[in-house]
Each structure stands twice: as C-alpha cells, then as structure tokens.
Amino acid sequence: MPSPPPSPTKPVVPDLRPWSPPADPDKPPCPYRTGFTVDIKSHVPPAPFGGRDYGPGRRPMVSQLDLRTLKQTEIVMANPPLETEDPPVPRIHTLSVTRDLAVVDGRGAQLALCTIKPKDPVGHGPIQAVAKIYDPLYYSFPHPDVPSAVGQAGSFAPKYFGSWTFTVGLQMGKTTPPQSRSVRLILIEYIPGKSIRELCAEPTPTAAVFSEVYRLEVLARILDGVANLRFKGISQQDLAARNVIVHAPPNAHDQTAAQPGTIPRVVLIDYNFAVVDAETTHKRRPYAGTTLPPNPMRIYWKSRLEEFGSWIPAAWETNPRLRQEWLKKRFGGDNLARYAPIREELEFAAPPPPRARQPLTRELAKFPVNFWGDAAGDAVTGCNGGKKM
C-alpha cells in the first residue's frame, strides 16, 4: 500500500511587526531641566571598554531577550554603573541646571548648562560648565563616550573638569519604598558660540558674512588641532561641521584680514567615538617616536573635507588640486618646521577636464574679434573661463 503523500509544510512567515518597548509606568520624566539641583561627588571612572580598541567589559552585555521583554526601569535597576575606588581626596559640589542644552528622553547623554558650587572642601567660587549626564534610564541605544584626559587636548578641546556621580531615587510600584540609584556624569567647559554647521545654515550666505581668507584660517586651525590631538594619542573619530564650535565669532567687518588677533578660538567637541591610544588593548601610539605632530598636509592630502562643504571654497569640489595647493601653501614652506617630516612624496591630483565650449561661444568664434570690438572679445574669452568682462 503506497504511503500517503506528505502534508504540505506551512511557510515560515517572519514577524515583521515593528517592535516597541514594554509599557513602563514607573519611569519618571527626564528631570535634568532648568531648576534641577543635586549634590555631585567626584568619581574615578572605570577603564574604557567595548569595540576592537578597548576589548570586552568587566560584565556581560544585557541580553536581547531582556532588552525586548523587561521594562527599562527594571533593566536599569538590575544593571547599576560599575563601582570603582573613591578618589584619594573626595570632593562634593552642588550642581544647579540653569539651561537645557539637549535634554530629551531617548537621546542618550543629556546636556545641560549648570552652575557648579564647591561644597566640600570649600574652594573657589561657582563656575559655569556643561554637564553631560549618562543616565541609562533616558537612553534608547548604546551611546559610548570616551572623554579626553584632563589637560591633554589643549584649547582645541573643551576643558574637562572630571568625572562625577550623584544619587537619585526611583519609585518602583506604589507599594514598595523608593530605591536609590547612581548616575554618572562628566563636566566640561561651556563654549559660547555656534558650530560651523549652524553658521552655514543661517539665512545670509556664509561667503557674504565670512571672507574666504577668514574661513580658510579657521579651517587651518581645525586641521592643525586634529593633528595635535593625534600626536597626543587622542583620535576624535568624528570630525564634522556640527562638532566644531567657533567661539564668539567677530562681526563681518572684522573678518577680511584674518590676522591672528581676529580669529577666535576654534573648539572640537563630541568625543563619543574617541579612541585614547594609551587605554586601548594594543597600546599603540602612532606618533610616540616623534617629537612633533604630523603635518596636516599629509593627513588631509586626499581628503575632500565634504563635511565642511559650505565653509570651504566651492571650486575645491570639482578641482581637488586647489585644495592641495592651499594645504601646501598653508602647512608647507616655513611651517614645515612645526611638524614631523613628510617621508613620502605627495602627488597633486590631475586637473579637471576642460569645460566644453558653449554653443553661443562657438557661434561668436566664427567672427573676427575686431568685428565685435574689445568688449565682445573679452566676453568670448570670459566664456572659456579666462578674463571677465
């Protein structure tokens, strides 16, 4: 007797419904807004971890199952920050938020402008600083951050006032007593000014407000600052127009000469993806054997610098040789002595192909130049990219 035919198998249909986190009625609104005040204590952060440069951390990652099924408050309370030894001389300050800079649930690290008043031991008067608060209750995705070491980055990076911690309460359910949890933060210098991206996005065209000489001097300081950071073993990893603050830019009429006294301080911010060579597993420092930083000309010889598109000359986009000629002029010559020698030969990019002659130009070219007069002759030459009328 023949065996019955196999029953048809049902195709496996993947669940493509969008995932949303479980309801979390115990989660309070993000509190780090104007008026928030708390005592903060100095803190020794643990060694950085994660990724190929730092290696695994001291404890396992939260499982995907827990991330998808548990409430965020439950995950946060079950995974407190790593504890470290107290600093030799603990300090306690009072932090008061005076302005929200970027305080949004789900953003990751919260940014607030604060007044910091020493409490124990009593020291200097209050200072103004930016608090970057790493509260996992208001994260959506992992958001690593590696702040630079105190005093290592110079004026090109905001001053770093150390790592701190504070305690907040969390009510889990109506019948249980409030629980306390630790939150970590760092304090960094507040830089009044605007990012290059903000300056380029203003209604008045950038070129009309800032002269090309001024803009290129700012760019030179950016590239020089990055080279010096690398020399000190810090790679910021996210050079972009949004991450460069021009401190207190002068008025437009002060920006024609671009003398050293008229160029403001230029500051690179956001070290979320930074790598500190001395803290990595391989301990490699590419410039440890040199006494001078690498030459920005060598670092950026083939870089298009697209992130600064509205800040740099438009002609650089189609003719990279112009960018290279500027690099050589700005960082070569007498400036070579400020940097480590460039061992390899830097070759200029090929010039762009000549533009095709326009139809009108071809028609005008049929006539002798003296037929149209000198002005028309200049017009013909101008269409080919030479003289202007």
C-alpha positions as a LaTeX table, in Angstrom:
\begin{tabular}{lrrr}
\hline
Residue & $x$ (\AA) & $y$ (\AA) & $z$ (\AA) \\
\hline
Met1 & 0.00 & 0.00 & 0.00 \\
Pro2 & 1.56 & 3.28 & $-1.02$ \\
Ser3 & 2.33 & 5.73 & 1.74 \\
Pro4 & 0.21 & 8.87 & 1.83 \\
Pro5 & 1.77 & 11.97 & 0.33 \\
Pro6 & 3.48 & 14.23 & 2.85 \\
Ser7 & 1.34 & 17.02 & 4.15 \\
Pro8 & 2.37 & 20.40 & 2.79 \\
Thr9 & 4.52 & 22.40 & 5.18 \\
Lys10 & 3.46 & 25.86 & 6.09 \\
Pro11 & 5.91 & 28.53 & 5.02 \\
Val12 & 7.68 & 30.33 & 7.83 \\
Val13 & 6.49 & 33.90 & 7.85 \\
Pro14 & 8.82 & 36.27 & 9.67 \\
Asp15 & 7.30 & 38.60 & 12.22 \\
Leu16 & 7.82 & 42.00 & 10.65 \\
Arg17 & 5.77 & 43.97 & 13.12 \\
Pro18 & 7.65 & 46.98 & 14.46 \\
Trp19 & 8.90 & 46.43 & 17.98 \\
Ser20 & 8.12 & 48.87 & 20.74 \\
Pro21 & 9.39 & 48.74 & 24.33 \\
Pro22 & 7.11 & 47.44 & 27.09 \\
Ala23 & 4.97 & 49.99 & 28.89 \\
Asp24 & 6.90 & 51.45 & 31.81 \\
Pro25 & 4.61 & 53.42 & 34.15 \\
Asp26 & 7.37 & 53.64 & 36.79 \\
Lys27 & 9.67 & 55.64 & 34.52 \\
Pro28 & 9.63 & 59.34 & 35.54 \\
Pro29 & 10.03 & 62.21 & 33.05 \\
Cys30 & 13.60 & 63.25 & 32.38 \\
Pro31 & 14.40 & 65.59 & 35.31 \\
Tyr32 & 17.57 & 67.35 & 34.14 \\
Arg33 & 15.95 & 70.63 & 33.22 \\
Thr34 & 16.25 & 74.19 & 34.44 \\
Gly35 & 15.97 & 74.24 & 38.23 \\
Phe36 & 17.26 & 70.70 & 38.82 \\
Thr37 & 19.74 & 70.73 & 41.72 \\
Val38 & 21.77 & 67.89 & 43.18 \\
Asp39 & 24.99 & 67.32 & 45.10 \\
Ile40 & 27.63 & 65.58 & 42.99 \\
Lys41 & 30.68 & 63.66 & 44.23 \\
Ser42 & 33.98 & 63.27 & 42.41 \\
His43 & 34.35 & 59.85 & 40.82 \\
Val44 & 37.09 & 57.68 & 39.32 \\
Pro45 & 35.68 & 56.22 & 36.08 \\
Pro46 & 36.42 & 52.61 & 35.14 \\
Ala47 & 38.72 & 51.86 & 32.23 \\
Pro48 & 37.03 & 52.25 & 28.81 \\
Phe49 & 35.74 & 49.11 & 27.15 \\
Gly50 & 33.98 & 47.94 & 24.01 \\
Gly51 & 34.90 & 47.60 & 20.36 \\
Arg52 & 38.13 & 46.36 & 18.86 \\
Asp53 & 40.26 & 49.05 & 20.50 \\
Tyr54 & 39.26 & 48.55 & 24.14 \\
Gly55 & 38.11 & 44.93 & 24.28 \\
Pro56 & 35.23 & 43.45 & 26.32 \\
Gly57 & 33.98 & 44.97 & 29.54 \\
Arg58 & 34.02 & 43.50 & 33.03 \\
Arg59 & 30.48 & 42.17 & 32.87 \\
Pro60 & 28.25 & 40.60 & 30.21 \\
Met61 & 26.04 & 42.68 & 27.98 \\
Val62 & 22.33 & 42.80 & 28.70 \\
Ser63 & 20.68 & 40.09 & 26.61 \\
Gln64 & 18.46 & 40.93 & 23.67 \\
Leu65 & 15.65 & 38.98 & 25.35 \\
Asp66 & 15.83 & 41.19 & 28.43 \\
Leu67 & 16.01 & 44.33 & 26.31 \\
Arg68 & 12.85 & 43.31 & 24.48 \\
Thr69 & 10.79 & 41.98 & 27.38 \\
Leu70 & 11.77 & 43.85 & 30.54 \\
Lys71 & 10.84 & 47.40 & 31.41 \\
Gln72 & 13.62 & 49.93 & 31.13 \\
Thr73 & 13.37 & 50.74 & 34.84 \\
Glu74 & 13.88 & 47.04 & 35.66 \\
Ile75 & 16.94 & 46.79 & 33.41 \\
Val76 & 18.47 & 49.95 & 34.85 \\
Met77 & 17.99 & 48.87 & 38.46 \\
Ala78 & 19.40 & 45.38 & 37.70 \\
Asn79 & 22.49 & 46.83 & 35.98 \\
Pro80 & 23.90 & 49.70 & 38.05 \\
Pro81 & 27.06 & 51.51 & 36.95 \\
Leu82 & 30.36 & 49.81 & 37.69 \\
Glu83 & 31.78 & 50.74 & 41.07 \\
Thr84 & 35.36 & 51.98 & 41.45 \\
Glu85 & 37.53 & 53.12 & 44.34 \\
Asp86 & 36.87 & 56.59 & 45.68 \\
Pro87 & 39.37 & 59.29 & 44.71 \\
Pro88 & 42.12 & 60.00 & 47.26 \\
Val89 & 40.59 & 63.40 & 48.08 \\
Pro90 & 36.82 & 63.24 & 47.51 \\
Arg91 & 35.07 & 66.45 & 46.55 \\
Ile92 & 31.40 & 67.38 & 46.76 \\
His93 & 29.88 & 70.17 & 44.67 \\
Thr94 & 26.33 & 71.41 & 44.20 \\
Leu95 & 25.13 & 71.28 & 40.60 \\
Ser96 & 22.24 & 73.52 & 39.50 \\
Val97 & 20.89 & 73.37 & 35.95 \\
Thr98 & 20.46 & 76.87 & 34.51 \\
Arg99 & 19.57 & 75.96 & 30.91 \\
Asp100 & 18.64 & 72.87 & 28.91 \\
Leu101 & 21.05 & 72.30 & 26.04 \\
Ala102 & 19.86 & 68.88 & 24.90 \\
Val103 & 17.53 & 67.22 & 27.39 \\
Val104 & 15.26 & 64.70 & 25.67 \\
Asp105 & 14.11 & 61.25 & 26.74 \\
Gly106 & 15.70 & 58.67 & 24.44 \\
Arg107 & 18.51 & 60.97 & 23.34 \\
Gly108 & 21.25 & 59.24 & 25.28 \\
Ala109 & 23.57 & 61.52 & 27.26 \\
Gln110 & 21.73 & 64.63 & 28.46 \\
Leu111 & 23.41 & 68.04 & 28.10 \\
Ala112 & 22.66 & 70.89 & 30.47 \\
Leu113 & 24.35 & 74.19 & 31.26 \\
Cys114 & 25.00 & 74.30 & 35.00 \\
Thr115 & 26.38 & 76.32 & 37.85 \\
Ile116 & 28.83 & 74.28 & 39.93 \\
Lys117 & 29.34 & 75.47 & 43.51 \\
Pro118 & 32.04 & 73.80 & 45.66 \\
Lys119 & 30.63 & 72.40 & 48.89 \\
Asp120 & 33.26 & 70.14 & 50.49 \\
Pro121 & 36.00 & 71.19 & 50.64 \\
Val122 & 35.03 & 74.81 & 50.17 \\
Gly123 & 37.19 & 76.27 & 47.43 \\
His124 & 36.85 & 78.82 & 44.67 \\
Gly125 & 33.56 & 80.43 & 43.76 \\
Pro126 & 30.92 & 78.95 & 41.43 \\
Ile127 & 31.85 & 78.11 & 37.86 \\
Gln128 & 29.77 & 77.57 & 34.74 \\
Ala129 & 30.10 & 74.21 & 33.00 \\
Val130 & 28.24 & 71.80 & 30.77 \\
Ala131 & 27.08 & 68.61 & 32.46 \\
Lys132 & 26.95 & 65.54 & 30.24 \\
Ile133 & 24.75 & 63.15 & 32.20 \\
Tyr134 & 24.90 & 59.43 & 31.38 \\
Asp135 & 21.59 & 58.24 & 32.80 \\
Pro136 & 20.66 & 54.90 & 31.16 \\
Leu137 & 17.02 & 55.48 & 32.02 \\
Tyr138 & 16.88 & 58.03 & 29.17 \\
Tyr139 & 18.85 & 56.11 & 26.53 \\
Ser140 & 17.38 & 54.34 & 23.52 \\
Phe141 & 20.53 & 52.73 & 22.12 \\
Pro142 & 24.13 & 52.27 & 23.28 \\
His143 & 25.92 & 55.60 & 23.20 \\
Pro144 & 29.59 & 55.12 & 24.16 \\
Asp145 & 31.65 & 58.06 & 25.26 \\
Val146 & 35.35 & 58.38 & 25.96 \\
Pro147 & 36.17 & 61.83 & 27.36 \\
Ser148 & 39.69 & 63.08 & 26.91 \\
Ala149 & 42.11 & 63.06 & 29.80 \\
Val150 & 42.37 & 66.22 & 31.88 \\
Gly151 & 44.80 & 68.69 & 30.32 \\
Gln152 & 45.73 & 66.56 & 27.31 \\
Ala153 & 43.86 & 68.22 & 24.48 \\
Gly154 & 44.83 & 71.87 & 24.86 \\
Ser155 & 42.49 & 74.71 & 23.89 \\
Phe156 & 41.27 & 72.84 & 20.79 \\
Ala157 & 39.08 & 70.65 & 23.05 \\
Pro158 & 36.80 & 71.95 & 25.80 \\
Lys159 & 38.33 & 71.85 & 29.25 \\
Tyr160 & 37.47 & 68.65 & 31.08 \\
Phe161 & 36.51 & 69.06 & 34.75 \\
Gly162 & 36.47 & 65.39 & 35.63 \\
Ser163 & 34.00 & 62.57 & 36.20 \\
Trp164 & 31.29 & 62.80 & 38.83 \\
Thr165 & 28.40 & 60.82 & 40.28 \\
Phe166 & 25.14 & 61.51 & 42.09 \\
Thr167 & 22.23 & 59.54 & 43.54 \\
Val168 & 18.56 & 59.82 & 42.59 \\
Gly169 & 15.51 & 57.95 & 43.82 \\
Leu170 & 13.18 & 55.75 & 41.77 \\
Gln171 & 9.74 & 54.58 & 42.86 \\
Met172 & 9.09 & 51.05 & 41.55 \\
Gly173 & 5.39 & 50.45 & 42.04 \\
Lys174 & 3.03 & 52.06 & 44.51 \\
Thr175 & 3.60 & 49.69 & 47.43 \\
Thr176 & 7.40 & 49.48 & 47.52 \\
Pro177 & 9.62 & 52.14 & 49.10 \\
Pro178 & 11.71 & 54.31 & 46.76 \\
Gln179 & 15.04 & 52.87 & 45.69 \\
Ser180 & 18.20 & 54.86 & 45.07 \\
Arg181 & 20.41 & 54.56 & 42.02 \\
Ser182 & 23.69 & 56.11 & 40.94 \\
Val183 & 24.07 & 58.27 & 37.84 \\
Arg184 & 27.40 & 59.24 & 36.30 \\
Leu185 & 28.29 & 62.47 & 34.55 \\
Ile186 & 31.24 & 64.50 & 33.33 \\
Leu187 & 31.70 & 68.25 & 33.49 \\
Ile188 & 33.20 & 70.09 & 30.54 \\
Glu189 & 33.79 & 73.70 & 29.61 \\
Tyr190 & 30.91 & 75.67 & 28.14 \\
Ile191 & 31.88 & 77.21 & 24.79 \\
Pro192 & 29.64 & 80.15 & 23.82 \\
Gly193 & 29.40 & 80.35 & 20.06 \\
Lys194 & 28.00 & 78.44 & 17.11 \\
Ser195 & 29.02 & 75.34 & 15.24 \\
Ile196 & 30.23 & 75.70 & 11.67 \\
Arg197 & 27.12 & 73.84 & 10.55 \\
Glu198 & 24.93 & 76.40 & 12.32 \\
Leu199 & 26.88 & 79.27 & 10.77 \\
Cys200 & 26.48 & 77.76 & 7.31 \\
Ala201 & 22.75 & 77.23 & 7.82 \\
Glu202 & 21.96 & 80.88 & 8.61 \\
Pro203 & 19.86 & 82.85 & 6.07 \\
Thr204 & 22.76 & 85.07 & 4.97 \\
Pro205 & 25.19 & 83.07 & 2.78 \\
Thr206 & 28.36 & 82.09 & 4.60 \\
Ala207 & 30.60 & 83.67 & 1.96 \\
Ala208 & 28.81 & 87.00 & 2.43 \\
Val209 & 29.40 & 87.02 & 6.19 \\
Phe210 & 32.84 & 85.42 & 6.44 \\
Ser211 & 35.60 & 86.17 & 3.96 \\
Glu212 & 37.33 & 83.23 & 2.28 \\
Val213 & 40.60 & 84.16 & 3.96 \\
Tyr214 & 38.88 & 84.05 & 7.35 \\
Arg215 & 37.15 & 80.72 & 6.65 \\
Leu216 & 40.35 & 79.09 & 5.45 \\
Glu217 & 42.24 & 80.29 & 8.52 \\
Val218 & 39.56 & 78.70 & 10.72 \\
Leu219 & 39.87 & 75.51 & 8.68 \\
Ala220 & 43.65 & 75.56 & 9.10 \\
Arg221 & 43.26 & 75.76 & 12.86 \\
Ile222 & 40.87 & 72.81 & 12.79 \\
Leu223 & 43.27 & 70.64 & 10.82 \\
Asp224 & 46.21 & 71.70 & 12.99 \\
Gly225 & 44.19 & 70.92 & 16.13 \\
Val226 & 43.30 & 67.43 & 14.90 \\
Ala227 & 46.96 & 66.76 & 14.10 \\
Asn228 & 47.99 & 67.80 & 17.61 \\
Leu229 & 45.28 & 65.61 & 19.17 \\
Arg230 & 46.58 & 62.63 & 17.22 \\
Phe231 & 50.11 & 63.42 & 18.35 \\
Lys232 & 48.89 & 63.27 & 21.96 \\
Gly233 & 47.25 & 59.91 & 21.37 \\
Ile234 & 43.62 & 61.02 & 21.01 \\
Ser235 & 41.60 & 60.28 & 17.88 \\
Gln236 & 38.24 & 62.07 & 17.97 \\
Gln237 & 36.86 & 59.96 & 15.09 \\
Asp238 & 34.03 & 62.33 & 14.16 \\
Leu239 & 35.39 & 65.49 & 12.53 \\
Ala240 & 32.31 & 67.27 & 11.20 \\
Ala241 & 30.98 & 70.81 & 10.84 \\
Arg242 & 28.44 & 70.15 & 13.60 \\
Asn243 & 31.25 & 69.33 & 16.05 \\
Val244 & 33.39 & 72.46 & 15.55 \\
Ile245 & 32.42 & 75.49 & 17.64 \\
Val246 & 33.65 & 78.94 & 16.61 \\
His247 & 33.93 & 80.81 & 19.90 \\
Ala248 & 32.45 & 84.33 & 19.84 \\
Pro249 & 32.87 & 85.00 & 16.10 \\
Pro250 & 33.70 & 88.63 & 15.29 \\
Asn251 & 31.49 & 90.83 & 13.16 \\
Ala252 & 31.65 & 90.57 & 9.41 \\
His253 & 33.69 & 93.75 & 9.02 \\
Asp254 & 36.44 & 92.23 & 11.21 \\
Gln255 & 36.89 & 89.16 & 9.03 \\
Thr256 & 38.72 & 90.42 & 5.99 \\
Ala257 & 42.34 & 90.34 & 7.08 \\
Ala258 & 42.21 & 87.11 & 9.15 \\
Gln259 & 45.08 & 88.26 & 11.34 \\
Pro260 & 45.86 & 86.05 & 14.36 \\
Gly261 & 44.22 & 88.52 & 16.70 \\
Thr262 & 40.91 & 88.47 & 14.82 \\
Ile263 & 40.45 & 84.69 & 14.56 \\
Pro264 & 38.51 & 83.36 & 17.55 \\
Arg265 & 39.18 & 80.15 & 19.38 \\
Val266 & 38.09 & 77.06 & 17.45 \\
Val267 & 36.97 & 74.09 & 19.57 \\
Leu268 & 36.30 & 70.47 & 18.62 \\
Ile269 & 33.52 & 68.89 & 20.69 \\
Asp270 & 31.77 & 65.50 & 20.96 \\
Tyr271 & 34.16 & 62.69 & 21.82 \\
Asn272 & 31.52 & 59.96 & 21.80 \\
Phe273 & 33.56 & 57.81 & 19.42 \\
Ala274 & 37.02 & 58.93 & 20.50 \\
Val275 & 39.87 & 56.49 & 20.95 \\
Val276 & 42.59 & 57.15 & 23.53 \\
Asp277 & 45.61 & 55.16 & 22.38 \\
Ala278 & 47.06 & 54.66 & 25.85 \\
Glu279 & 43.83 & 52.99 & 27.03 \\
Thr280 & 43.46 & 50.54 & 24.15 \\
Thr281 & 44.35 & 46.86 & 24.24 \\
His282 & 47.14 & 47.27 & 21.69 \\
Lys283 & 48.60 & 50.39 & 23.40 \\
Arg284 & 49.74 & 51.63 & 20.00 \\
Arg285 & 50.72 & 55.27 & 19.65 \\
Pro286 & 51.44 & 56.03 & 16.00 \\
Tyr287 & 53.43 & 59.16 & 16.81 \\
Ala288 & 55.15 & 58.03 & 20.02 \\
Gly289 & 58.58 & 58.04 & 18.35 \\
Thr290 & 58.35 & 61.61 & 17.08 \\
Thr291 & 58.80 & 64.92 & 18.83 \\
Leu292 & 56.47 & 66.85 & 16.53 \\
Pro293 & 52.85 & 66.33 & 15.44 \\
Pro294 & 52.05 & 65.00 & 11.97 \\
Asn295 & 51.68 & 67.58 & 9.22 \\
Pro296 & 48.00 & 68.25 & 8.39 \\
Met297 & 49.05 & 68.43 & 4.74 \\
Arg298 & 49.92 & 64.73 & 4.87 \\
Ile299 & 46.77 & 63.75 & 6.81 \\
Tyr300 & 44.32 & 65.58 & 4.55 \\
Trp301 & 46.11 & 65.47 & 1.19 \\
Lys302 & 43.48 & 63.15 & $-0.31$ \\
Ser303 & 40.56 & 64.10 & 1.91 \\
Arg304 & 37.73 & 66.00 & 0.24 \\
Leu305 & 36.58 & 67.56 & 3.54 \\
Glu306 & 32.97 & 67.15 & 2.43 \\
Glu307 & 31.63 & 67.86 & 5.93 \\
Phe308 & 32.76 & 71.47 & 5.55 \\
Gly309 & 31.17 & 71.90 & 2.13 \\
Ser310 & 29.62 & 75.34 & 2.63 \\
Trp311 & 32.63 & 76.62 & 4.56 \\
Ile312 & 35.35 & 75.78 & 2.04 \\
Pro313 & 35.65 & 77.23 & $-1.49$ \\
Ala314 & 33.12 & 75.73 & $-3.90$ \\
Ala315 & 35.85 & 75.23 & $-6.52$ \\
Trp316 & 37.51 & 72.59 & $-4.32$ \\
Glu317 & 34.66 & 70.19 & $-5.03$ \\
Thr318 & 35.44 & 69.93 & $-8.74$ \\
Asn319 & 39.16 & 70.66 & $-8.59$ \\
Pro320 & 40.87 & 68.86 & $-5.67$ \\
Arg321 & 44.23 & 70.24 & $-6.79$ \\
Leu322 & 43.14 & 73.66 & $-5.50$ \\
Arg323 & 42.66 & 72.17 & $-2.03$ \\
Gln324 & 46.08 & 70.53 & $-2.21$ \\
Glu325 & 47.73 & 73.76 & $-3.32$ \\
Trp326 & 46.18 & 75.51 & $-0.31$ \\
Leu327 & 47.40 & 72.74 & 2.02 \\
Lys328 & 50.92 & 73.09 & 0.64 \\
Lys329 & 50.86 & 76.86 & 0.97 \\
Arg330 & 49.39 & 76.80 & 4.49 \\
Phe331 & 51.36 & 73.91 & 6.01 \\
Gly332 & 54.46 & 73.85 & 3.80 \\
Gly333 & 57.31 & 76.31 & 3.43 \\
Asp334 & 58.37 & 77.83 & 6.75 \\
Asn335 & 55.55 & 75.96 & 8.54 \\
Leu336 & 57.15 & 72.58 & 7.78 \\
Ala337 & 59.39 & 73.02 & 10.83 \\
Arg338 & 56.35 & 72.85 & 13.13 \\
Tyr339 & 55.52 & 69.29 & 12.13 \\
Ala340 & 57.14 & 65.90 & 11.71 \\
Pro341 & 58.84 & 65.45 & 8.31 \\
Ile342 & 56.74 & 64.06 & 5.46 \\
Arg343 & 58.60 & 60.98 & 4.22 \\
Glu344 & 56.56 & 60.13 & 1.15 \\
Glu345 & 56.07 & 62.28 & $-1.93$ \\
Leu346 & 52.66 & 63.91 & $-2.18$ \\
Glu347 & 51.35 & 63.95 & $-5.73$ \\
Phe348 & 48.92 & 66.58 & $-6.93$ \\
Ala349 & 45.57 & 65.46 & $-8.28$ \\
Ala350 & 45.06 & 65.69 & $-12.01$ \\
Pro351 & 43.37 & 68.92 & $-13.11$ \\
Pro352 & 39.71 & 68.60 & $-14.11$ \\
Pro353 & 38.97 & 68.20 & $-17.83$ \\
Pro354 & 38.38 & 71.48 & $-19.67$ \\
Arg355 & 34.79 & 72.58 & $-19.91$ \\
Ala356 & 33.12 & 72.10 & $-23.28$ \\
Arg357 & 32.71 & 75.30 & $-25.29$ \\
Gln358 & 29.16 & 76.61 & $-25.11$ \\
Pro359 & 27.14 & 76.85 & $-28.38$ \\
Leu360 & 27.00 & 80.65 & $-28.17$ \\
Thr361 & 30.77 & 80.78 & $-27.86$ \\
Arg362 & 31.18 & 78.65 & $-30.95$ \\
Glu363 & 28.92 & 80.98 & $-32.93$ \\
Leu364 & 30.77 & 84.08 & $-31.72$ \\
Ala365 & 34.11 & 82.46 & $-32.54$ \\
Lys366 & 33.19 & 82.40 & $-36.23$ \\
Phe367 & 33.63 & 86.17 & $-36.35$ \\
Pro368 & 36.92 & 88.08 & $-36.05$ \\
Val369 & 37.45 & 89.56 & $-32.61$ \\
Asn370 & 37.80 & 93.10 & $-34.03$ \\
Phe371 & 34.36 & 92.70 & $-35.67$ \\
Trp372 & 32.75 & 92.78 & $-32.22$ \\
Gly373 & 35.19 & 95.16 & $-30.57$ \\
Asp374 & 37.28 & 94.70 & $-27.44$ \\
Ala375 & 34.30 & 94.23 & $-25.11$ \\
Ala376 & 32.92 & 91.36 & $-27.18$ \\
Gly377 & 36.39 & 89.86 & $-27.36$ \\
Asp378 & 36.56 & 89.90 & $-23.57$ \\
Ala379 & 33.15 & 88.28 & $-23.44$ \\
Val380 & 34.32 & 85.41 & $-25.65$ \\
Thr381 & 37.42 & 84.91 & $-23.52$ \\
Gly382 & 35.30 & 85.03 & $-20.36$ \\
Cys383 & 33.07 & 82.18 & $-21.57$ \\
Asn384 & 36.17 & 79.99 & $-21.72$ \\
Gly385 & 36.96 & 80.68 & $-18.10$ \\
Gly386 & 39.68 & 83.29 & $-18.65$ \\
Lys387 & 39.13 & 87.02 & $-18.45$ \\
Lys388 & 35.99 & 88.53 & $-17.03$ \\
Met389 & 34.02 & 91.33 & $-18.56$ \\
\hline
\end{tabular}
